Amino acid sequence: MRKCGLVSLHNYYWSTVGEITGSRSTGANNLVINANAWNSVVTDAGGPGWISHVFGLLDSPNEWFRRNDTLYLWTPASDNPAGHLIEAKHRTLGLDLRGKQYVTVKGLRFLATSATLADARGCIIDGCNFKYVSHSDVFDWYETGSGYYSSPWDPTTGYAGVYISGSGNIFKNGSVAVSARSGIILAGRNNTVTNNHIHDCNYTVAYQSGILINKRYMSDNNDALALTISHNTIALCGRGNVHIAFASNPSIPEDRTKIMYNDFGPAAFTTLETGSLACQGSQGVEVAYNWFHGTAGLTSGDIVMEYDFGARHYIVHHNVFWQGKTIVQGYKTGFHWTFDWNDTGSSASTANAGGAMCFNNTVVDSSDVAHRDWDLFWPGYKKNNIMVMSDTSFWKFTDAINRNYTLRDGSPAIDKGEIIPGWVESYKGKAPDLGAYESGESRWVAGANWKESQWQYPPLSVNSATQLSLASVSQMPTIIFHGTLVSISAGNQSVSWKLINAAGQISKAGKTISGKSTAICLSSIRPGLYILQIRGTNMWAAQKSLIRMQ
């Protein structure tokens, strides 16, 4: 047990965590803290942060403190905790598909746990929602420093986020929210993350993100290739929304990783040295048809995209940027690194010459006068981009106020672009248009195509006999039963029902005749998690969790 707690600081690079050894007051609202560094990241930089693991800070509702085997809890209503359902994280993994092949998991919710698909093949996670994936307040240097890609750090257990490697795996139509480290860690080959909501990740501000692409420890150069991140809505991460770290250099175009049709919202709340898309030592990535709309941190520098540690051969096209200061910035304030650091092809003036390519992007500077300093510091190939400093009226966008940057008739961007062999060859009119949208074509849209809804948790509590009609069963949330009786009303059709325990065994079963009701006595059933399955002529409802408490 720590005697004096921890102090966590978010500074210029990432986080510093120290174990408090003492403190003293030097005046009103001024406290000097002495601490030993927990990790070796940055030990001499200050910044905003917090103090934790101190019993004296338990002073208001919604707070708790654990000392040895005792949990101290201040409930939201300041009432007796004995009258509440109190749960704690019990396991790191809620889903373990390590080495599995062709398994599909669909429509499940995972609370305070994670998943791993390490070395899996052809597995699909569809419509699953993960919340409170990982939590910790300390981390090792290898999880956050420049050398962690070749370290003994092992994220395959899921402790740092949902982990996916192997090949041909798909994570789609779901969500990953609230994680101390990454939301999803992606490696392997031909794996896909698509149509998800990913947010509030990396609140420890380690060198991680909403989605982290990072080749496996001790892997060869055939790892972290041909990955796809598409149609996701990603926002509110401590550092970048997506971080591509030391991905291998593809030798053929088919191995190129693609970042496409994503909606990148505010991020980088607590650090300067990053971007909404952070590209570190990675090569040959295609970034296209994305929306980037700024970072939100008070000290973030509003960097939209950052390239570092030799990132090169990137192909960035048909993206829309707004509300950010710079598209490319190095890690020092006011210093703009070249996009292709040490890339011999970076000065190429023709397409597909081996260097960076930046074309057909629409870049709209911030409406904040203090932020009107767009700089496209790009030494490689660049064509057909629209760069707007502040006044959008000149370009005749369809609806700039609502961020619709398609072109109206008469826009000076129409037919003013150039053909780019292999990339921009199909167009309307006499020539390609400038910017991310071609006039006369449908407007492409980035982000997930569904809206995330709030979970009902803790579940609904029922204290007496309950009627479950067919209409309500199909939409019934998880219910905690304190009573001893559940009544099923069959409505206008006869139904059969089963009460199945967590081991898949039938605890009770029966039939209910049309227009009648059946009572299920729960007093003889052991407390636990159950699935009520109801089947009729024209309906079927299942996966409705019942938790009975004594």
Coordinates of C-alpha atoms in Angstrom, one line a residue:
M1 CA 0.0 0.0 0.0
R2 CA 1.3 3.4 -0.9
K3 CA 1.8 5.6 2.2
C4 CA 1.2 9.0 0.6
G5 CA -0.4 8.4 -2.8
L6 CA 0.5 9.3 -6.4
V7 CA 0.9 12.5 -8.3
S8 CA 0.3 12.4 -12.1
L9 CA 1.3 15.3 -14.3
H10 CA 0.5 15.8 -18.0
N11 CA 3.2 17.7 -19.6
Y12 CA 4.7 18.6 -23.0
Y13 CA 5.3 15.0 -24.1
W14 CA 3.1 12.7 -22.2
S15 CA 2.7 11.8 -18.5
T16 CA 4.9 11.7 -15.4
V17 CA 3.8 9.6 -12.5
G18 CA 5.5 9.9 -9.1
E19 CA 5.0 8.3 -5.7
I20 CA 4.5 11.0 -3.1
T21 CA 7.0 11.0 -0.3
G22 CA 5.9 14.1 1.6
S23 CA 4.4 17.5 1.3
R24 CA 4.3 20.9 2.9
S25 CA 2.3 24.1 2.7
T26 CA 4.0 27.3 1.7
G27 CA 1.0 29.5 1.9
A28 CA -2.7 29.8 1.0
N29 CA -3.6 27.5 -1.9
N30 CA 0.1 26.5 -2.4
L31 CA 1.3 23.0 -1.7
V32 CA 4.8 21.6 -2.4
I33 CA 4.9 17.9 -3.1
N34 CA 8.0 15.7 -2.9
A35 CA 7.8 12.6 -5.1
N36 CA 9.9 9.8 -6.5
A37 CA 9.4 9.2 -10.2
W38 CA 7.4 6.0 -10.9
N39 CA 8.5 5.9 -14.5
S40 CA 11.4 7.3 -16.4
V41 CA 9.5 9.2 -19.0
V42 CA 9.8 12.9 -18.1
T43 CA 10.8 13.6 -14.5
D44 CA 11.5 17.4 -14.6
A45 CA 8.5 18.8 -16.5
G46 CA 5.4 20.2 -14.9
G47 CA 1.9 20.6 -16.1
P48 CA -1.8 20.0 -15.1
G49 CA -2.5 16.7 -13.3
W50 CA -4.0 15.2 -10.2
I51 CA -3.3 13.5 -6.9
S52 CA -4.7 10.0 -6.2
H53 CA -4.5 7.1 -3.7
V54 CA -5.0 9.5 -0.8
F55 CA -7.7 8.6 1.7
G56 CA -8.2 12.3 2.8
L57 CA -9.4 13.1 -0.7
L58 CA -12.5 11.0 -0.2
D59 CA -14.7 14.1 0.6
S60 CA -17.7 14.2 -1.8
P61 CA -20.3 11.9 -3.5
N62 CA -19.3 9.6 -6.4
E63 CA -15.9 8.9 -4.8
W64 CA -14.3 5.8 -3.4
F65 CA -11.0 4.6 -1.8
R66 CA -9.7 1.2 -1.3
R67 CA -7.3 0.3 1.6
N68 CA -6.1 -3.3 1.7
D69 CA -9.4 -5.3 1.7
T70 CA -11.7 -2.5 2.6
L71 CA -13.6 -0.3 0.2
Y72 CA -14.8 3.1 1.3
L73 CA -17.6 4.5 -0.9
W74 CA -19.5 7.8 -0.9
T75 CA -22.7 7.1 -2.8
P76 CA -24.2 9.7 -5.2
A77 CA -27.1 10.2 -2.8
S78 CA -24.9 10.1 0.4
D79 CA -27.0 7.1 1.6
N80 CA -26.0 3.7 2.9
P81 CA -23.9 1.7 0.4
A82 CA -25.5 -1.5 1.7
G83 CA -28.7 -0.7 -0.3
H84 CA -26.8 -0.5 -3.6
L85 CA -25.5 -2.9 -6.1
I86 CA -21.7 -2.4 -5.9
E87 CA -19.5 -4.1 -8.5
A88 CA -15.7 -4.0 -9.3
K89 CA -13.6 -5.0 -12.2
H90 CA -12.9 -8.7 -11.8
R91 CA -11.0 -9.8 -14.9
T92 CA -8.8 -8.4 -17.6
L93 CA -10.3 -10.4 -20.4
G94 CA -14.0 -10.8 -21.1
L95 CA -13.3 -12.4 -24.5
D96 CA -10.3 -14.5 -25.3
L97 CA -9.8 -15.6 -28.9
R98 CA -6.1 -16.0 -28.9
G99 CA -5.1 -18.3 -31.8
K100 CA -8.8 -19.0 -32.7
Q101 CA -10.1 -19.2 -36.2
Y102 CA -13.4 -18.2 -37.8
V103 CA -15.3 -17.3 -34.6
T104 CA -18.0 -14.7 -34.8
V105 CA -19.1 -12.8 -31.6
K106 CA -22.1 -10.6 -32.1
G107 CA -24.2 -8.1 -30.1
L108 CA -22.6 -8.4 -26.6
R109 CA -21.7 -5.8 -24.1
F110 CA -18.5 -6.0 -22.2
L111 CA -18.2 -3.8 -19.0
A112 CA -14.8 -3.2 -17.3
T113 CA -13.1 -5.9 -19.3
S114 CA -11.3 -6.3 -22.6
A115 CA -10.7 -8.8 -25.5
T116 CA -7.8 -10.3 -27.4
L117 CA -7.6 -11.7 -30.9
A118 CA -3.9 -12.2 -30.7
D119 CA -2.8 -14.5 -33.7
A120 CA -6.5 -15.1 -34.5
R121 CA -7.6 -15.7 -38.0
G122 CA -10.9 -14.8 -39.7
C123 CA -12.6 -13.8 -36.5
I124 CA -15.4 -11.2 -36.5
I125 CA -16.5 -9.0 -33.6
D126 CA -19.8 -7.5 -34.7
G127 CA -22.0 -5.0 -32.9
C128 CA -20.2 -5.5 -29.5
N129 CA -19.7 -2.6 -27.1
F130 CA -16.7 -2.3 -24.7
K131 CA -16.8 0.2 -21.9
Y132 CA -14.1 0.9 -19.2
V133 CA -11.8 -1.4 -21.1
S134 CA -8.6 -0.8 -19.1
H135 CA -7.7 1.1 -16.0
S136 CA -4.4 1.9 -14.3
D137 CA -2.6 5.0 -13.0
V138 CA 1.0 3.9 -13.6
F139 CA 2.8 2.5 -16.6
D140 CA 6.2 1.5 -17.7
W141 CA 8.6 3.3 -20.0
Y142 CA 8.2 0.7 -22.7
E143 CA 4.5 1.5 -23.0
T144 CA 5.1 5.1 -23.7
G145 CA 8.7 5.7 -24.9
S146 CA 10.3 5.8 -28.3
G147 CA 11.6 2.2 -27.9
Y148 CA 8.4 0.4 -26.9
Y149 CA 7.8 -1.1 -30.3
S150 CA 10.8 -3.4 -29.7
S151 CA 10.3 -3.9 -26.0
P152 CA 9.1 -6.7 -23.7
W153 CA 5.8 -4.8 -23.4
D154 CA 3.1 -7.4 -24.1
P155 CA -0.4 -5.9 -25.0
T156 CA -1.7 -9.2 -26.3
T157 CA -3.4 -10.0 -23.0
G158 CA -5.9 -7.1 -23.5
Y159 CA -4.8 -5.2 -20.4
A160 CA -4.1 -2.1 -22.5
G161 CA -7.1 -2.2 -24.9
V162 CA -8.8 -4.6 -27.3
Y163 CA -5.9 -6.4 -29.0
I164 CA -6.1 -7.7 -32.6
S165 CA -3.3 -9.4 -34.6
G166 CA -3.2 -12.4 -36.8
S167 CA -4.9 -12.0 -40.1
G168 CA -8.3 -11.4 -41.7
N169 CA -10.0 -10.3 -38.4
I170 CA -12.8 -7.7 -38.4
F171 CA -14.0 -5.4 -35.5
K172 CA -17.1 -3.6 -36.7
N173 CA -20.4 -1.9 -35.8
G174 CA -19.4 -1.5 -32.2
S175 CA -17.8 0.8 -29.7
V176 CA -14.8 1.1 -27.4
A177 CA -15.0 3.8 -24.7
V178 CA -13.1 4.8 -21.6
S179 CA -9.7 3.2 -21.4
A180 CA -6.6 4.2 -19.5
R181 CA -4.5 3.2 -22.5
S182 CA -5.6 2.4 -26.1
G183 CA -9.1 1.6 -27.2
I184 CA -7.9 -0.9 -29.9
I185 CA -4.4 -2.1 -30.6
L186 CA -4.0 -3.3 -34.2
A187 CA -1.2 -5.5 -35.6
G188 CA -0.9 -8.4 -37.9
R189 CA -2.0 -8.4 -41.6
N190 CA -5.3 -7.6 -43.4
N191 CA -7.2 -6.8 -40.2
T192 CA -10.0 -4.3 -40.3
V193 CA -11.6 -1.9 -37.8
T194 CA -14.7 -0.3 -39.3
N195 CA -17.9 1.6 -38.5
N196 CA -17.3 2.0 -34.7
H197 CA -17.4 4.7 -32.1
I198 CA -14.2 5.0 -30.2
H199 CA -13.7 7.7 -27.6
D200 CA -12.3 8.7 -24.2
C201 CA -9.2 6.6 -24.5
N202 CA -5.7 7.0 -23.2
Y203 CA -6.5 9.2 -20.2
T204 CA -3.2 8.3 -18.7
V205 CA -1.6 10.0 -21.8
A206 CA 0.8 7.2 -22.5
Y207 CA 2.1 6.8 -26.0
Q208 CA -1.2 5.3 -27.1
S209 CA -4.5 6.4 -28.7
G210 CA -8.0 5.5 -29.6
I211 CA -6.6 3.1 -32.2
L212 CA -2.9 2.2 -32.0
I213 CA -1.2 0.4 -35.0
N214 CA 1.9 -1.2 -33.6
K215 CA 3.7 -4.3 -34.9
R216 CA 4.2 -7.1 -32.5
Y217 CA 7.3 -7.4 -30.3
M218 CA 10.0 -9.5 -32.1
S219 CA 8.0 -9.6 -35.3
D220 CA 9.5 -9.3 -38.8
N221 CA 8.8 -6.7 -41.4
N222 CA 5.7 -8.5 -42.6
D223 CA 3.7 -7.4 -39.5
A224 CA 1.4 -4.4 -39.3
L225 CA 0.7 -4.4 -43.0
A226 CA -2.5 -4.1 -45.1
L227 CA -4.5 -2.9 -42.2
T228 CA -7.8 -0.9 -42.6
I229 CA -9.3 1.7 -40.3
S230 CA -12.4 3.0 -42.0
H231 CA -15.8 4.7 -41.3
N232 CA -15.1 5.2 -37.6
T233 CA -16.0 8.1 -35.4
I234 CA -13.0 8.7 -33.1
A235 CA -12.6 11.5 -30.6
L236 CA -11.7 12.7 -27.0
C237 CA -8.5 10.8 -26.6
G238 CA -5.7 12.1 -24.3
R239 CA -3.2 12.1 -27.1
G240 CA -4.0 11.3 -30.8
N241 CA -7.1 9.6 -32.0
V242 CA -5.1 7.2 -34.1
H243 CA -1.4 6.5 -33.6
I244 CA 0.6 4.6 -36.2
A245 CA 3.8 3.5 -34.6
F246 CA 6.7 1.9 -36.4
A247 CA 4.6 0.0 -38.9
S248 CA 6.6 -1.9 -41.5
N249 CA 7.4 -0.4 -44.9
P250 CA 5.2 -2.1 -47.5
S251 CA 7.1 -3.4 -50.5
I252 CA 4.0 -3.6 -52.7
P253 CA 0.9 -1.4 -52.9
E254 CA -1.3 -4.3 -51.7
D255 CA 0.4 -4.1 -48.3
R256 CA -0.4 -0.5 -47.8
T257 CA -2.4 0.4 -44.6
K258 CA -5.4 2.5 -45.3
I259 CA -7.0 5.2 -43.0
M260 CA -10.2 6.1 -44.8
Y261 CA -13.6 7.7 -44.2
N262 CA -13.0 8.4 -40.5
D263 CA -14.4 11.3 -38.5
F264 CA -11.5 12.5 -36.3
G265 CA -13.0 14.8 -33.6
P266 CA -11.3 16.8 -30.8
A267 CA -8.3 15.1 -29.1
A268 CA -4.9 15.8 -27.6
F269 CA -6.4 17.4 -24.5
T270 CA -3.3 17.1 -22.4
T271 CA -0.2 17.2 -24.5
L272 CA 1.5 19.3 -27.2
E273 CA 3.6 16.6 -29.0
T274 CA 1.0 14.7 -31.1
G275 CA -1.7 15.1 -33.7
S276 CA -5.2 13.8 -34.1
L277 CA -3.5 11.4 -36.4
A278 CA 0.0 10.7 -35.1
C279 CA 2.4 9.0 -37.5
Q280 CA 5.6 7.7 -35.9
G281 CA 8.3 5.9 -37.9
S282 CA 5.6 4.4 -40.2
Q283 CA 5.7 4.2 -43.9
G284 CA 3.5 3.9 -47.0
V285 CA 0.2 4.6 -45.3
E286 CA -2.8 6.0 -47.4
V287 CA -4.9 8.6 -45.6
A288 CA -8.0 9.5 -47.6
Y289 CA -11.6 10.7 -47.3
N290 CA -11.4 11.6 -43.7
W291 CA -12.7 14.6 -41.7
F292 CA -10.3 16.2 -39.3
H293 CA -11.6 18.9 -37.1
G294 CA -9.0 19.9 -34.7
T295 CA -7.7 19.2 -31.3
A296 CA -9.1 20.6 -28.1
G297 CA -6.4 20.8 -25.4
L298 CA -5.5 24.1 -23.8
T299 CA -1.8 23.3 -24.5
S300 CA -2.3 21.0 -27.5
G301 CA -1.2 23.4 -30.3
D302 CA -4.1 22.4 -32.5
I303 CA -2.1 19.9 -34.5
V304 CA -4.2 18.0 -36.9
M305 CA -1.6 15.6 -38.3
E306 CA 1.9 15.0 -37.0
Y307 CA 4.7 13.0 -38.6
D308 CA 7.7 12.0 -36.5
F309 CA 10.6 9.5 -36.3
G310 CA 11.0 9.1 -40.0
A311 CA 7.4 8.7 -41.1
R312 CA 7.5 8.8 -44.9
H313 CA 6.0 7.7 -48.2
Y314 CA 2.5 8.8 -46.9
I315 CA -0.2 9.4 -49.5
V316 CA -2.7 12.0 -48.1
H317 CA -5.6 12.9 -50.4
H318 CA -9.3 13.9 -50.4
N319 CA -9.4 14.8 -46.7
V320 CA -11.2 17.8 -45.2
F321 CA -9.5 19.7 -42.4
W322 CA -10.9 22.5 -40.2
Q323 CA -10.4 24.1 -36.8
G324 CA -6.7 23.2 -36.6
K325 CA -3.5 25.3 -36.8
T326 CA -1.2 23.1 -38.8
I327 CA -1.4 20.0 -40.9
V328 CA 2.2 19.0 -40.2
Q329 CA 4.2 20.0 -37.2
G330 CA 7.3 18.6 -35.4
Y331 CA 7.6 18.0 -31.7
K332 CA 9.0 21.4 -30.8
T333 CA 6.9 24.6 -30.4
G334 CA 7.1 26.8 -33.5
F335 CA 9.3 24.3 -35.3
H336 CA 8.0 22.6 -38.4
W337 CA 9.6 19.4 -39.4
T338 CA 9.5 18.2 -43.0
F339 CA 6.9 15.6 -43.7
D340 CA 9.4 13.0 -45.0
W341 CA 12.2 13.2 -42.5
N342 CA 15.3 11.5 -44.2
D343 CA 13.1 10.4 -47.1
T344 CA 15.2 10.7 -50.3
G345 CA 12.1 10.8 -52.4
S346 CA 10.5 13.6 -50.4
S347 CA 11.4 16.3 -52.9
A348 CA 9.8 14.5 -55.9
S349 CA 7.8 16.8 -58.1
T350 CA 6.0 14.1 -59.9
A351 CA 3.4 11.6 -58.7
N352 CA 4.4 8.1 -57.6
A353 CA 8.1 9.0 -57.4
G354 CA 8.6 7.4 -54.0
G355 CA 8.1 10.4 -51.8
A356 CA 5.1 11.9 -49.9
M357 CA 2.0 12.8 -51.9
C358 CA -0.5 15.4 -50.7
F359 CA -3.3 16.2 -53.2
N360 CA -7.0 17.1 -53.4
N361 CA -7.4 18.1 -49.7
T362 CA -9.7 20.9 -48.5
V363 CA -8.0 22.8 -45.7
V364 CA -10.1 25.5 -43.9
D365 CA -8.4 27.4 -41.2
S366 CA -9.9 28.2 -37.9
S367 CA -12.5 31.0 -37.5
D368 CA -10.4 32.1 -34.5
V369 CA -8.2 35.0 -35.6
A370 CA -5.4 33.8 -33.3
H371 CA -5.3 30.5 -35.1
R372 CA -5.2 31.7 -38.7
D373 CA -1.7 30.5 -39.4
W374 CA -2.1 27.4 -41.6
D375 CA 1.2 26.0 -42.8
L376 CA 1.4 23.1 -45.2
F377 CA 5.0 22.4 -44.8
W378 CA 5.3 19.6 -47.3
P379 CA 8.4 19.1 -49.3
G380 CA 7.0 16.3 -51.4
Y381 CA 4.5 16.1 -54.2
K382 CA 1.4 18.4 -53.7
K383 CA -1.3 19.3 -56.1
N384 CA -5.0 20.3 -56.3
N385 CA -5.4 21.4 -52.6
I386 CA -7.7 24.1 -51.5
M387 CA -6.1 26.2 -48.7
V388 CA -8.5 28.7 -47.0
M389 CA -7.1 31.1 -44.5
S390 CA -10.4 32.5 -43.1
D391 CA -12.8 33.7 -45.7
T392 CA -14.6 30.8 -47.3
S393 CA -16.9 32.8 -49.5
F394 CA -14.4 33.1 -52.4
W395 CA -14.5 29.3 -53.0
K396 CA -18.4 29.1 -53.1
F397 CA -18.7 26.1 -50.8
T398 CA -22.2 24.6 -50.6
D399 CA -22.6 25.3 -46.8
A400 CA -19.4 26.2 -45.1
I401 CA -21.1 27.0 -41.8
N402 CA -22.3 23.4 -41.5
R403 CA -19.0 22.1 -42.9
N404 CA -20.3 21.0 -46.3
Y405 CA -17.3 21.8 -48.5
T406 CA -18.7 20.6 -51.7
L407 CA -18.6 23.1 -54.6
R408 CA -21.4 25.3 -55.9
D409 CA -21.7 26.3 -59.5
G410 CA -19.2 29.0 -60.3
S411 CA -16.6 28.0 -57.8
P412 CA -13.1 28.9 -58.9
A413 CA -12.0 25.4 -57.8
I414 CA -14.0 23.7 -60.6
D415 CA -11.9 22.3 -63.5
K416 CA -8.7 23.9 -62.0
G417 CA -7.0 20.7 -60.9
E418 CA -4.6 18.4 -62.7
I419 CA -4.8 14.7 -63.5
I420 CA -2.7 12.6 -61.1
P421 CA -1.9 9.3 -62.8
G422 CA -3.1 6.3 -60.7
W423 CA -5.0 8.6 -58.3
V424 CA -7.1 11.3 -60.0
E425 CA -8.1 10.2 -63.4
S426 CA -12.0 10.2 -63.3
Y427 CA -13.7 13.6 -63.1
K428 CA -16.7 15.7 -64.2
G429 CA -16.2 18.6 -66.6
K430 CA -13.0 19.6 -68.4
A431 CA -10.5 18.7 -65.7
P432 CA -10.4 17.6 -62.1
D433 CA -11.5 20.0 -59.4
L434 CA -9.4 21.3 -56.5
G435 CA -10.2 20.1 -53.1
A436 CA -11.7 17.0 -51.5
Y437 CA -15.0 16.9 -53.4
E438 CA -15.5 16.7 -57.2
S439 CA -18.4 19.0 -58.4
G440 CA -21.3 17.0 -59.7
E441 CA -20.6 13.9 -57.6
S442 CA -22.3 12.8 -54.4
R443 CA -20.8 14.1 -51.2
W444 CA -18.8 11.5 -49.4
V445 CA -19.4 11.3 -45.6
A446 CA -17.0 10.2 -42.9
G447 CA -17.6 8.4 -39.6
A448 CA -19.8 5.6 -38.3
N449 CA -23.2 5.4 -39.9
W450 CA -25.0 4.9 -36.6
K451 CA -25.5 6.9 -33.4
E452 CA -24.1 5.6 -30.1
S453 CA -26.7 5.3 -27.3
Q454 CA -26.1 5.3 -23.6
W455 CA -26.1 2.1 -21.7
Q456 CA -28.6 1.5 -19.0
Y457 CA -26.3 0.6 -16.1
P458 CA -26.8 -0.3 -13.3
P459 CA -29.7 -2.3 -14.6
L460 CA -33.3 -1.7 -13.8
S461 CA -34.2 -2.9 -10.3
V462 CA -37.6 -4.7 -9.7
N463 CA -38.8 -5.3 -6.2
S464 CA -42.1 -7.2 -6.7
A465 CA -43.8 -9.6 -9.1
T466 CA -43.2 -8.5 -12.6
Q467 CA -45.3 -8.8 -15.8
L468 CA -43.3 -9.4 -19.0
S469 CA -45.5 -9.0 -22.0
L470 CA -44.3 -10.0 -25.5
A471 CA -44.1 -6.4 -26.5
S472 CA -41.8 -5.5 -23.6
V473 CA -39.6 -8.6 -23.8
S474 CA -38.2 -7.7 -27.2
Q475 CA -36.9 -4.5 -25.8
M476 CA -36.3 -5.5 -22.2
P477 CA -33.0 -4.4 -20.6
T478 CA -31.1 -6.3 -17.9
I479 CA -33.3 -6.5 -14.8
I480 CA -32.3 -7.2 -11.2
F481 CA -35.1 -9.2 -9.5
H482 CA -35.4 -8.8 -5.8
G483 CA -38.8 -10.6 -5.7
T484 CA -39.6 -14.2 -6.1
L485 CA -42.0 -14.3 -9.0
V486 CA -41.9 -13.4 -12.7
S487 CA -45.1 -13.7 -14.8
I488 CA -45.0 -14.1 -18.6
S489 CA -48.1 -12.9 -20.5
A490 CA -48.5 -14.7 -23.9
G491 CA -50.6 -12.0 -25.6
N492 CA -52.4 -13.3 -28.8
Q493 CA -50.1 -16.3 -29.4
S494 CA -48.8 -19.3 -27.5
V495 CA -45.2 -19.2 -26.5
S496 CA -42.5 -21.5 -25.1
W497 CA -39.9 -20.2 -22.7
K498 CA -36.7 -21.2 -21.1
L499 CA -34.6 -19.8 -18.2
I500 CA -31.0 -20.6 -19.0
N501 CA -28.1 -20.1 -16.5
A502 CA -24.7 -18.8 -17.3
A503 CA -23.4 -22.3 -17.9
G504 CA -26.0 -22.8 -20.7
Q505 CA -28.1 -25.2 -18.6
I506 CA -31.9 -24.9 -18.6
S507 CA -33.0 -24.0 -15.0
K508 CA -36.7 -23.8 -15.8
A509 CA -38.8 -24.2 -19.0
G510 CA -42.5 -24.2 -19.9
K511 CA -45.3 -23.1 -22.3
T512 CA -47.8 -20.3 -22.0
I513 CA -51.2 -20.6 -23.9
S514 CA -52.4 -17.6 -25.9
G515 CA -54.2 -15.1 -23.7
K516 CA -52.9 -16.7 -20.5
S517 CA -50.0 -16.0 -18.1
T518 CA -47.4 -18.3 -16.6
A519 CA -45.7 -17.6 -13.2
I520 CA -42.0 -18.5 -12.9
C521 CA -41.1 -19.0 -9.2
L522 CA -37.6 -17.8 -8.6
S523 CA -37.2 -18.7 -4.9
S524 CA -35.7 -22.1 -5.7
I525 CA -33.2 -20.7 -8.3
R526 CA -29.7 -19.9 -7.2
P527 CA -28.8 -16.2 -7.5
G528 CA -26.8 -15.4 -10.6
L529 CA -27.1 -14.4 -14.3
Y530 CA -29.8 -16.0 -16.4
I531 CA -31.1 -15.7 -20.0
L532 CA -34.8 -15.7 -20.5
Q533 CA -35.6 -17.1 -24.0
I534 CA -39.1 -16.8 -25.4
R535 CA -40.3 -18.3 -28.7
G536 CA -43.6 -17.9 -30.4
T537 CA -45.1 -18.4 -33.9
N538 CA -44.0 -15.0 -35.2
M539 CA -41.5 -13.9 -32.6
W540 CA -38.3 -14.9 -30.8
A541 CA -36.6 -13.0 -28.0
A542 CA -33.5 -14.0 -26.2
Q543 CA -30.3 -12.8 -24.6
K544 CA -32.3 -10.9 -21.9
S545 CA -30.2 -11.1 -18.8
L546 CA -31.9 -11.7 -15.5
I547 CA -30.0 -11.2 -12.2
R548 CA -31.8 -12.3 -9.1
M549 CA -30.5 -11.1 -5.8
Q550 CA -31.5 -12.3 -2.3

